[in-house]
Short mmCIF file of C-alpha atoms and ligand atoms in Angstrom, two decimals:
data_model
loop_
_atom_site.label_atom_id
_atom_site.label_comp_id
_atom_site.label_asym_id
_atom_site.label_seq_id
_atom_site.Cartn_x
_atom_site.Cartn_y
_atom_site.Cartn_z
CA MET A 1 152.58 284.81 31.88
CA PRO A 2 153.51 282.94 28.69
CA ALA A 3 152.36 284.75 25.60
CA GLU A 4 149.05 283.48 24.25
CA PHE A 5 148.33 281.78 27.58
CA TRP A 6 144.75 282.97 27.75
CA ASN A 7 144.09 282.11 24.11
CA LYS A 8 145.54 278.64 24.31
CA THR A 9 144.37 277.45 27.70
CA ASP A 10 140.85 276.35 28.49
CA GLN A 11 139.57 279.04 30.84
CA ASN A 12 137.46 276.51 32.70
CA LEU A 13 140.66 274.83 33.88
CA VAL A 14 142.12 278.08 35.15
CA LEU A 15 139.19 280.08 36.49
CA THR A 16 136.65 279.00 39.06
CA GLN A 17 132.98 279.66 38.31
CA GLU A 18 133.09 282.51 40.81
CA GLU A 19 136.07 284.08 39.06
CA GLN A 20 134.40 283.71 35.67
CA ASP A 21 131.25 285.37 36.98
CA PHE A 22 133.25 288.21 38.46
CA LEU A 23 135.11 288.75 35.17
CA SER A 24 132.04 288.73 32.95
CA THR A 25 130.13 291.08 35.25
CA SER A 26 133.08 293.44 35.42
CA ALA A 27 133.53 293.40 31.63
CA ALA A 28 129.84 294.21 31.15
CA GLU A 29 130.14 297.10 33.57
CA ARG A 30 133.17 298.39 31.69
CA TYR A 31 131.20 298.23 28.47
CA ALA A 32 128.44 300.34 30.04
CA LEU A 33 131.05 302.85 31.23
CA ALA A 34 132.50 303.06 27.73
CA GLU A 35 129.05 303.79 26.34
CA GLU A 36 128.60 306.54 28.89
CA ILE A 37 131.93 308.04 27.86
CA VAL A 38 130.72 308.09 24.25
CA LEU A 39 127.57 309.91 25.38
CA ASN A 40 129.63 312.50 27.22
CA LYS A 41 131.77 313.03 24.13
CA LYS A 42 128.59 313.72 22.20
CA MET A 43 127.44 316.16 24.90
CA GLN A 44 130.72 317.99 24.48
CA GLN A 45 130.25 317.95 20.72
CA LEU A 46 126.84 319.57 21.15
CA LEU A 47 128.33 322.20 23.45
CA ASP A 48 131.08 322.96 20.96
CA LEU A 49 128.58 323.26 18.11
CA ALA A 50 126.47 325.67 20.21
CA ASN A 51 129.50 327.69 21.22
CA ASP A 52 130.68 327.98 17.60
CA ARG A 53 127.21 328.95 16.46
CA ARG A 54 127.00 331.69 19.10
CA LYS A 55 130.33 333.08 17.91
CA ALA A 56 129.17 332.93 14.31
CA ALA A 57 125.97 334.79 15.25
CA ILE A 58 128.02 337.52 16.95
CA ALA A 59 130.17 337.83 13.83
CA THR A 60 127.14 338.00 11.54
CA PRO A 61 125.73 341.50 10.97
CA GLY A 62 121.97 342.06 11.00
CA ASN A 63 121.20 340.77 14.49
CA ALA A 64 121.55 342.10 18.02
CA PHE A 65 124.12 339.51 19.12
CA ASP A 66 127.34 340.79 20.65
CA LYS A 67 129.90 339.45 23.11
CA ASP A 68 127.53 340.03 26.05
CA THR A 69 124.72 338.07 24.47
CA CYS A 70 124.03 334.76 26.22
CA GLY A 71 123.64 332.48 23.19
CA TYR A 72 122.54 329.44 25.20
CA ASP A 73 120.86 327.02 22.80
CA LEU A 74 117.61 325.51 24.09
CA ARG A 75 118.70 322.14 22.74
CA LEU A 76 121.41 322.06 25.40
CA ASP A 77 118.76 321.33 28.02
CA VAL A 78 119.51 317.60 27.63
CA VAL A 79 123.22 318.07 28.37
CA GLY A 80 124.14 316.68 31.77
CA VAL A 81 121.01 314.51 31.95
CA PRO A 82 122.34 311.12 30.75
CA VAL A 83 119.03 309.26 30.31
CA GLU A 84 117.38 312.10 28.41
CA PHE A 85 120.50 312.74 26.42
CA ALA A 86 120.74 309.08 25.34
CA GLN A 87 117.16 309.32 24.03
CA PHE A 88 117.94 312.62 22.35
CA VAL A 89 120.93 311.15 20.48
CA LYS A 90 118.75 308.33 19.12
CA SER A 91 115.84 310.61 18.19
CA PRO A 92 115.40 311.93 14.62
CA GLN A 93 116.50 315.33 15.95
CA GLY A 94 119.67 313.85 17.45
CA GLU A 95 120.41 311.98 14.23
CA ALA A 96 119.98 315.17 12.23
CA ILE A 97 122.44 316.98 14.50
CA PHE A 98 125.04 314.23 14.95
CA THR A 99 124.90 311.90 11.99
CA ALA A 100 123.13 313.33 8.97
CA ASN A 101 125.22 314.33 5.98
CA ASN A 102 124.92 318.03 6.53
CA HIS A 103 124.79 317.70 10.29
CA GLY A 104 124.98 320.37 12.96
CA LEU A 105 122.63 322.61 14.89
CA THR A 106 121.11 324.16 11.76
CA ALA A 107 120.70 320.92 9.82
CA GLU A 108 117.34 319.93 8.40
CA GLY A 109 115.45 318.39 11.32
CA ALA A 110 117.76 319.85 13.98
CA PHE A 111 114.75 321.52 15.62
CA THR A 112 111.62 319.64 16.61
CA ASP A 113 108.28 321.12 15.51
CA GLU A 114 107.52 322.07 19.12
CA GLN A 115 110.82 323.92 19.40
CA LYS A 116 110.19 325.73 16.11
CA GLU A 117 106.81 326.83 17.37
CA LEU A 118 108.23 327.94 20.70
CA ILE A 119 110.97 329.94 19.02
CA THR A 120 108.64 331.58 16.50
CA ARG A 121 106.18 332.52 19.22
CA GLY A 122 108.84 334.03 21.46
CA GLY A 123 110.64 335.70 18.58
CA GLY A 124 111.73 338.95 20.09
CA GLY A 125 108.26 340.52 20.35
CA ASP A 126 107.97 341.75 16.77
CA GLU A 127 105.24 340.01 14.89
CA GLY A 128 106.51 337.93 12.06
CA ALA A 129 110.12 338.36 13.18
CA GLY A 130 110.11 334.95 14.76
CA TRP A 131 112.71 333.05 12.78
CA ASP A 132 116.29 334.02 12.07
CA ALA A 133 118.30 331.00 10.95
CA VAL A 134 121.48 332.52 12.40
CA THR A 135 120.17 332.95 15.95
CA ALA A 136 117.14 330.64 16.14
CA GLY A 137 116.97 328.70 19.38
CA MET A 138 119.56 330.80 21.17
CA CYS A 139 118.93 332.89 24.28
CA ASP A 140 119.29 336.53 23.22
CA LYS A 141 119.52 338.08 26.68
CA ARG A 142 122.54 340.19 27.43
CA ARG A 143 124.48 339.29 30.59
CA CYS A 144 121.97 336.51 31.17
CA ARG A 145 122.05 335.26 34.74
CA PRO A 146 120.32 331.85 34.52
CA HIS A 147 122.71 330.68 31.77
CA ASN A 148 125.74 332.55 33.01
CA GLY A 149 128.96 330.79 31.90
CA TRP A 150 127.03 327.91 30.35
CA TYR A 151 129.79 326.77 27.98
CA ASN A 152 132.57 326.65 30.56
CA ILE A 153 130.42 325.18 33.30
CA PHE A 154 129.02 322.38 31.14
CA THR A 155 132.39 321.70 29.53
CA LYS A 156 133.95 321.33 32.95
CA GLY A 157 131.12 318.97 33.85
CA THR A 158 131.51 316.67 30.84
CA ARG A 159 135.32 316.62 31.10
CA HIS A 160 135.12 315.74 34.78
CA MET A 161 132.57 313.05 34.05
CA MET A 162 134.66 311.50 31.26
CA LYS A 163 137.71 311.42 33.51
CA GLU A 164 135.74 309.84 36.32
CA LEU A 165 134.20 307.21 34.02
CA ALA A 166 137.62 306.37 32.56
CA ARG A 167 139.02 306.05 36.08
CA GLN A 168 136.24 303.64 37.05
CA ALA A 169 136.78 301.58 33.89
CA LYS A 170 140.52 301.35 34.58
CA GLU A 171 139.88 300.28 38.17
CA LYS A 172 137.67 297.48 36.92
CA LEU A 173 140.18 296.37 34.30
CA ASP A 174 142.96 296.33 36.91
CA ALA A 175 140.84 294.18 39.22
CA GLU A 176 140.14 291.79 36.33
CA THR A 177 143.86 291.56 35.55
CA ARG A 178 144.64 290.77 39.18
CA VAL A 179 142.06 287.98 39.27
CA ARG A 180 143.36 286.50 36.01
CA GLU A 181 146.98 286.64 37.10
CA ALA A 182 146.28 285.10 40.49
CA ALA A 183 144.26 282.34 38.82
CA ALA A 184 147.04 281.65 36.32
CA VAL A 185 149.65 281.45 39.05
CA LYS A 186 147.44 279.02 40.95
CA TYR A 187 146.95 276.97 37.79
CA PHE A 188 150.68 276.69 37.08
CA ARG A 189 151.49 275.86 40.67
CA LYS A 190 148.95 273.04 40.68
CA ARG A 191 150.27 271.59 37.47
CA HIS A 192 153.78 271.85 38.77
CA GLU A 193 152.94 270.10 42.02
CA LYS A 194 151.25 267.29 40.18
CA ASN A 195 154.08 266.58 37.80
CA THR A 196 157.19 267.09 39.86
CA VAL A 197 158.85 266.02 43.04
CA ARG A 198 160.73 268.69 44.88
CA TYR A 199 163.84 267.89 46.92
CA TRP A 200 166.53 269.91 48.69
CA ASP A 201 169.87 269.76 46.87
CA LYS A 202 172.42 270.09 49.65
CA GLU A 203 175.36 270.90 47.40
CA ALA A 204 173.55 273.45 45.29
CA GLY A 205 171.77 274.77 48.36
CA GLU A 206 168.42 275.06 46.60
CA TRP A 207 165.18 273.27 45.90
CA VAL A 208 165.23 271.16 42.77
CA ASP A 209 162.13 269.96 40.95
CA THR A 210 162.34 266.73 39.02
CA PRO A 211 159.66 265.09 36.96
CA LYS A 212 157.76 262.36 38.71
CA VAL A 213 158.66 258.89 37.55
ZN1 LIG B 1 120.49 332.99 28.56
#
Protein backbone atom coordinates (compact mmCIF):
# COMPACT_ATOMS: atom_id res chain seq x y z
CA MET A 1 0.00 0.00 0.00
CA PRO A 2 1.43 3.42 -0.88
CA ALA A 3 2.58 5.30 2.18
CA GLU A 4 0.01 7.75 3.49
CA PHE A 5 -2.71 6.01 1.48
CA TRP A 6 -5.21 5.99 4.32
CA ASN A 7 -4.47 9.60 5.24
CA LYS A 8 -4.74 10.92 1.72
CA THR A 9 -7.65 8.96 0.33
CA ASP A 10 -11.27 9.60 1.17
CA GLN A 11 -12.29 6.52 3.15
CA ASN A 12 -15.80 6.72 1.76
CA LEU A 13 -14.41 5.94 -1.69
CA VAL A 14 -12.52 2.91 -0.44
CA LEU A 15 -14.69 1.36 2.25
CA THR A 16 -18.30 0.30 1.98
CA GLN A 17 -20.67 1.35 4.76
CA GLU A 18 -20.58 -2.22 6.04
CA GLU A 19 -16.79 -2.19 6.17
CA GLN A 20 -16.77 1.17 7.95
CA ASP A 21 -19.25 -0.13 10.53
CA PHE A 22 -17.18 -3.24 11.08
CA LEU A 23 -14.01 -1.16 11.56
CA SER A 24 -15.51 1.32 13.99
CA THR A 25 -17.15 -1.41 16.07
CA SER A 26 -13.93 -3.37 16.18
CA ALA A 27 -11.90 -0.29 17.17
CA ALA A 28 -14.35 0.46 19.99
CA GLU A 29 -14.04 -3.12 21.22
CA ARG A 30 -10.26 -2.84 21.15
CA TYR A 31 -10.49 0.33 23.20
CA ALA A 32 -12.58 -1.49 25.82
CA LEU A 33 -10.03 -4.32 25.89
CA ALA A 34 -7.22 -1.82 26.41
CA GLU A 35 -9.11 -0.32 29.35
CA GLU A 36 -9.53 -3.77 30.84
CA ILE A 37 -5.80 -4.37 30.49
CA VAL A 38 -5.16 -1.14 32.40
CA LEU A 39 -7.48 -2.38 35.16
CA ASN A 40 -5.62 -5.67 35.37
CA LYS A 41 -2.32 -3.81 35.63
CA LYS A 42 -3.76 -1.90 38.56
CA MET A 43 -4.93 -5.17 40.16
CA GLN A 44 -1.38 -6.44 39.87
CA GLN A 45 -0.11 -3.20 41.36
CA LEU A 46 -2.42 -3.68 44.34
CA LEU A 47 -1.21 -7.27 44.75
CA ASP A 48 2.41 -6.15 44.64
CA LEU A 49 1.77 -3.42 47.21
CA ALA A 50 0.08 -5.97 49.51
CA ASN A 51 2.87 -8.48 49.04
CA ASP A 52 5.54 -5.86 49.82
CA ARG A 53 3.62 -4.69 52.86
CA ARG A 54 3.36 -8.26 54.18
CA LYS A 55 7.12 -8.68 53.79
CA ALA A 56 7.71 -5.36 55.53
CA ALA A 57 5.45 -6.44 58.41
CA ILE A 58 7.41 -9.69 58.78
CA ALA A 59 10.65 -7.70 58.87
CA THR A 60 9.28 -5.26 61.45
CA PRO A 61 9.77 -6.29 65.09
CA GLY A 62 6.94 -5.83 67.58
CA ASN A 63 4.27 -7.91 65.86
CA ALA A 64 3.51 -11.60 65.50
CA PHE A 65 4.08 -11.71 61.73
CA ASP A 66 6.50 -14.31 60.41
CA LYS A 67 6.95 -16.20 57.15
CA ASP A 68 3.97 -18.45 57.92
CA THR A 69 1.63 -15.54 58.50
CA CYS A 70 -0.99 -15.15 55.78
CA GLY A 71 -0.86 -11.38 55.27
CA TYR A 72 -3.82 -11.25 52.89
CA ASP A 73 -5.06 -7.66 52.78
CA LEU A 74 -8.85 -7.29 52.99
CA ARG A 75 -8.68 -4.65 50.27
CA LEU A 76 -7.71 -7.38 47.82
CA ASP A 77 -11.29 -8.64 47.85
CA VAL A 78 -11.97 -6.54 44.73
CA VAL A 79 -9.12 -8.17 42.78
CA GLY A 80 -10.43 -10.47 40.07
CA VAL A 81 -13.88 -8.85 40.09
CA PRO A 82 -13.61 -6.39 37.17
CA VAL A 83 -16.81 -4.38 37.73
CA GLU A 84 -16.19 -3.91 41.45
CA PHE A 85 -12.54 -3.24 40.88
CA ALA A 86 -13.30 -0.50 38.32
CA GLN A 87 -15.51 1.20 40.91
CA PHE A 88 -12.85 0.74 43.57
CA VAL A 89 -10.19 2.44 41.42
CA LYS A 90 -12.45 5.47 40.93
CA SER A 91 -13.50 5.67 44.59
CA PRO A 92 -11.75 8.05 47.04
CA GLN A 93 -10.11 4.96 48.58
CA GLY A 94 -8.80 3.82 45.19
CA GLU A 95 -7.52 7.31 44.44
CA ALA A 96 -5.73 7.41 47.77
CA ILE A 97 -4.03 4.09 47.03
CA PHE A 98 -3.21 4.60 43.35
CA THR A 99 -2.93 8.29 42.64
CA ALA A 100 -2.47 10.43 45.72
CA ASN A 101 0.94 11.97 46.33
CA ASN A 102 1.90 9.67 49.13
CA HIS A 103 0.00 6.73 47.69
CA GLY A 104 0.01 3.10 48.73
CA LEU A 105 -1.86 0.82 51.09
CA THR A 106 -1.09 2.94 54.16
CA ALA A 107 -1.83 6.31 52.57
CA GLU A 108 -4.30 8.70 54.15
CA GLY A 109 -7.72 7.45 53.04
CA ALA A 110 -6.47 4.01 51.99
CA PHE A 111 -8.97 2.40 54.37
CA THR A 112 -12.67 3.20 54.34
CA ASP A 113 -14.29 4.04 57.68
CA GLU A 114 -16.13 0.70 57.62
CA GLN A 115 -12.87 -1.16 57.11
CA LYS A 116 -11.21 0.77 59.94
CA GLU A 117 -14.07 -0.15 62.23
CA LEU A 118 -13.96 -3.78 61.17
CA ILE A 119 -10.23 -3.99 61.75
CA THR A 120 -10.35 -2.25 65.13
CA ARG A 121 -13.17 -4.49 66.30
CA GLY A 122 -11.43 -7.68 65.23
CA GLY A 123 -8.04 -6.51 66.47
CA GLY A 124 -6.57 -9.67 67.84
CA GLY A 125 -8.86 -9.98 70.86
CA ASP A 126 -7.03 -7.57 73.17
CA GLU A 127 -9.08 -4.55 73.98
CA GLY A 128 -7.62 -1.39 72.63
CA ALA A 129 -5.03 -3.29 70.60
CA GLY A 130 -7.07 -2.84 67.46
CA TRP A 131 -4.84 -0.76 65.24
CA ASP A 132 -1.26 -1.41 64.24
CA ALA A 133 -0.33 0.67 61.21
CA VAL A 134 2.19 -1.98 60.11
CA THR A 135 -0.27 -4.87 59.98
CA ALA A 136 -3.70 -3.22 59.83
CA GLY A 137 -6.03 -4.88 57.36
CA MET A 138 -3.91 -7.99 56.93
CA CYS A 139 -4.98 -11.52 57.83
CA ASP A 140 -2.80 -12.59 60.76
CA LYS A 141 -3.54 -16.32 60.65
CA ARG A 142 -0.61 -18.65 60.33
CA ARG A 143 -0.79 -21.21 57.52
CA CYS A 144 -4.15 -19.74 56.60
CA ARG A 145 -6.16 -22.09 54.40
CA PRO A 146 -8.80 -19.79 52.83
CA HIS A 147 -6.11 -17.39 51.53
CA ASN A 148 -3.48 -20.01 50.87
CA GLY A 149 -1.08 -18.85 48.12
CA TRP A 150 -3.07 -15.67 47.51
CA TYR A 151 -0.25 -13.69 45.91
CA ASN A 152 0.81 -16.34 43.41
CA ILE A 153 -2.72 -17.42 42.56
CA PHE A 154 -3.99 -13.89 41.93
CA THR A 155 -0.82 -12.90 40.08
CA LYS A 156 -1.22 -15.88 37.79
CA GLY A 157 -4.82 -14.82 37.26
CA THR A 158 -4.08 -11.21 36.30
CA ARG A 159 -1.13 -12.19 34.06
CA HIS A 160 -3.27 -14.75 32.27
CA MET A 161 -6.06 -12.23 31.88
CA MET A 162 -3.74 -9.55 30.47
CA LYS A 163 -2.31 -12.00 27.97
CA GLU A 164 -5.76 -13.12 26.91
CA LEU A 165 -7.01 -9.54 26.53
CA ALA A 166 -3.94 -8.60 24.49
CA ARG A 167 -4.49 -11.65 22.29
CA GLN A 168 -8.11 -10.64 21.67
CA ALA A 169 -7.08 -7.06 20.85
CA LYS A 170 -4.46 -8.28 18.38
CA GLU A 171 -6.98 -10.59 16.71
CA LYS A 172 -9.30 -7.64 16.22
CA LEU A 173 -6.55 -5.42 14.87
CA ASP A 174 -5.49 -8.14 12.41
CA ALA A 175 -9.05 -8.51 11.18
CA GLU A 176 -9.28 -4.73 10.71
CA THR A 177 -6.02 -4.74 8.74
CA ARG A 178 -7.31 -7.51 6.49
CA VAL A 179 -10.52 -5.61 5.76
CA ARG A 180 -8.60 -2.41 5.00
CA GLU A 181 -6.11 -4.13 2.74
CA ALA A 182 -8.78 -6.01 0.82
CA ALA A 183 -10.75 -2.78 0.39
CA ALA A 184 -7.67 -0.92 -0.83
CA VAL A 185 -6.85 -3.63 -3.35
CA LYS A 186 -10.43 -3.50 -4.62
CA TYR A 187 -10.22 0.28 -4.85
CA PHE A 188 -7.01 0.25 -6.89
CA ARG A 189 -8.27 -2.48 -9.17
CA LYS A 190 -11.43 -0.51 -9.92
CA ARG A 191 -9.51 2.64 -10.68
CA HIS A 192 -7.14 0.70 -12.86
CA GLU A 193 -9.95 -0.93 -14.81
CA LYS A 194 -11.60 2.40 -15.40
CA ASN A 195 -8.54 4.16 -16.71
CA THR A 196 -6.74 1.55 -18.74
CA VAL A 197 -7.23 -0.89 -21.55
CA ARG A 198 -5.48 -4.19 -21.16
CA TYR A 199 -4.19 -6.12 -24.18
CA TRP A 200 -2.01 -9.19 -24.72
CA ASP A 201 1.43 -8.28 -26.07
CA LYS A 202 2.38 -11.29 -28.16
CA GLU A 203 6.07 -10.44 -28.42
CA ALA A 204 6.54 -9.63 -24.77
CA GLY A 205 4.27 -12.50 -23.80
CA GLU A 206 2.45 -10.49 -21.14
CA TRP A 207 -0.56 -8.32 -20.48
CA VAL A 208 0.05 -4.63 -21.06
CA ASP A 209 -2.12 -1.86 -19.65
CA THR A 210 -2.36 1.36 -21.58
CA PRO A 211 -4.25 4.48 -20.66
CA LYS A 212 -7.62 4.82 -22.28
CA VAL A 213 -7.74 7.39 -25.03
ZN1 LIG B 1 -5.58 -15.46 55.61
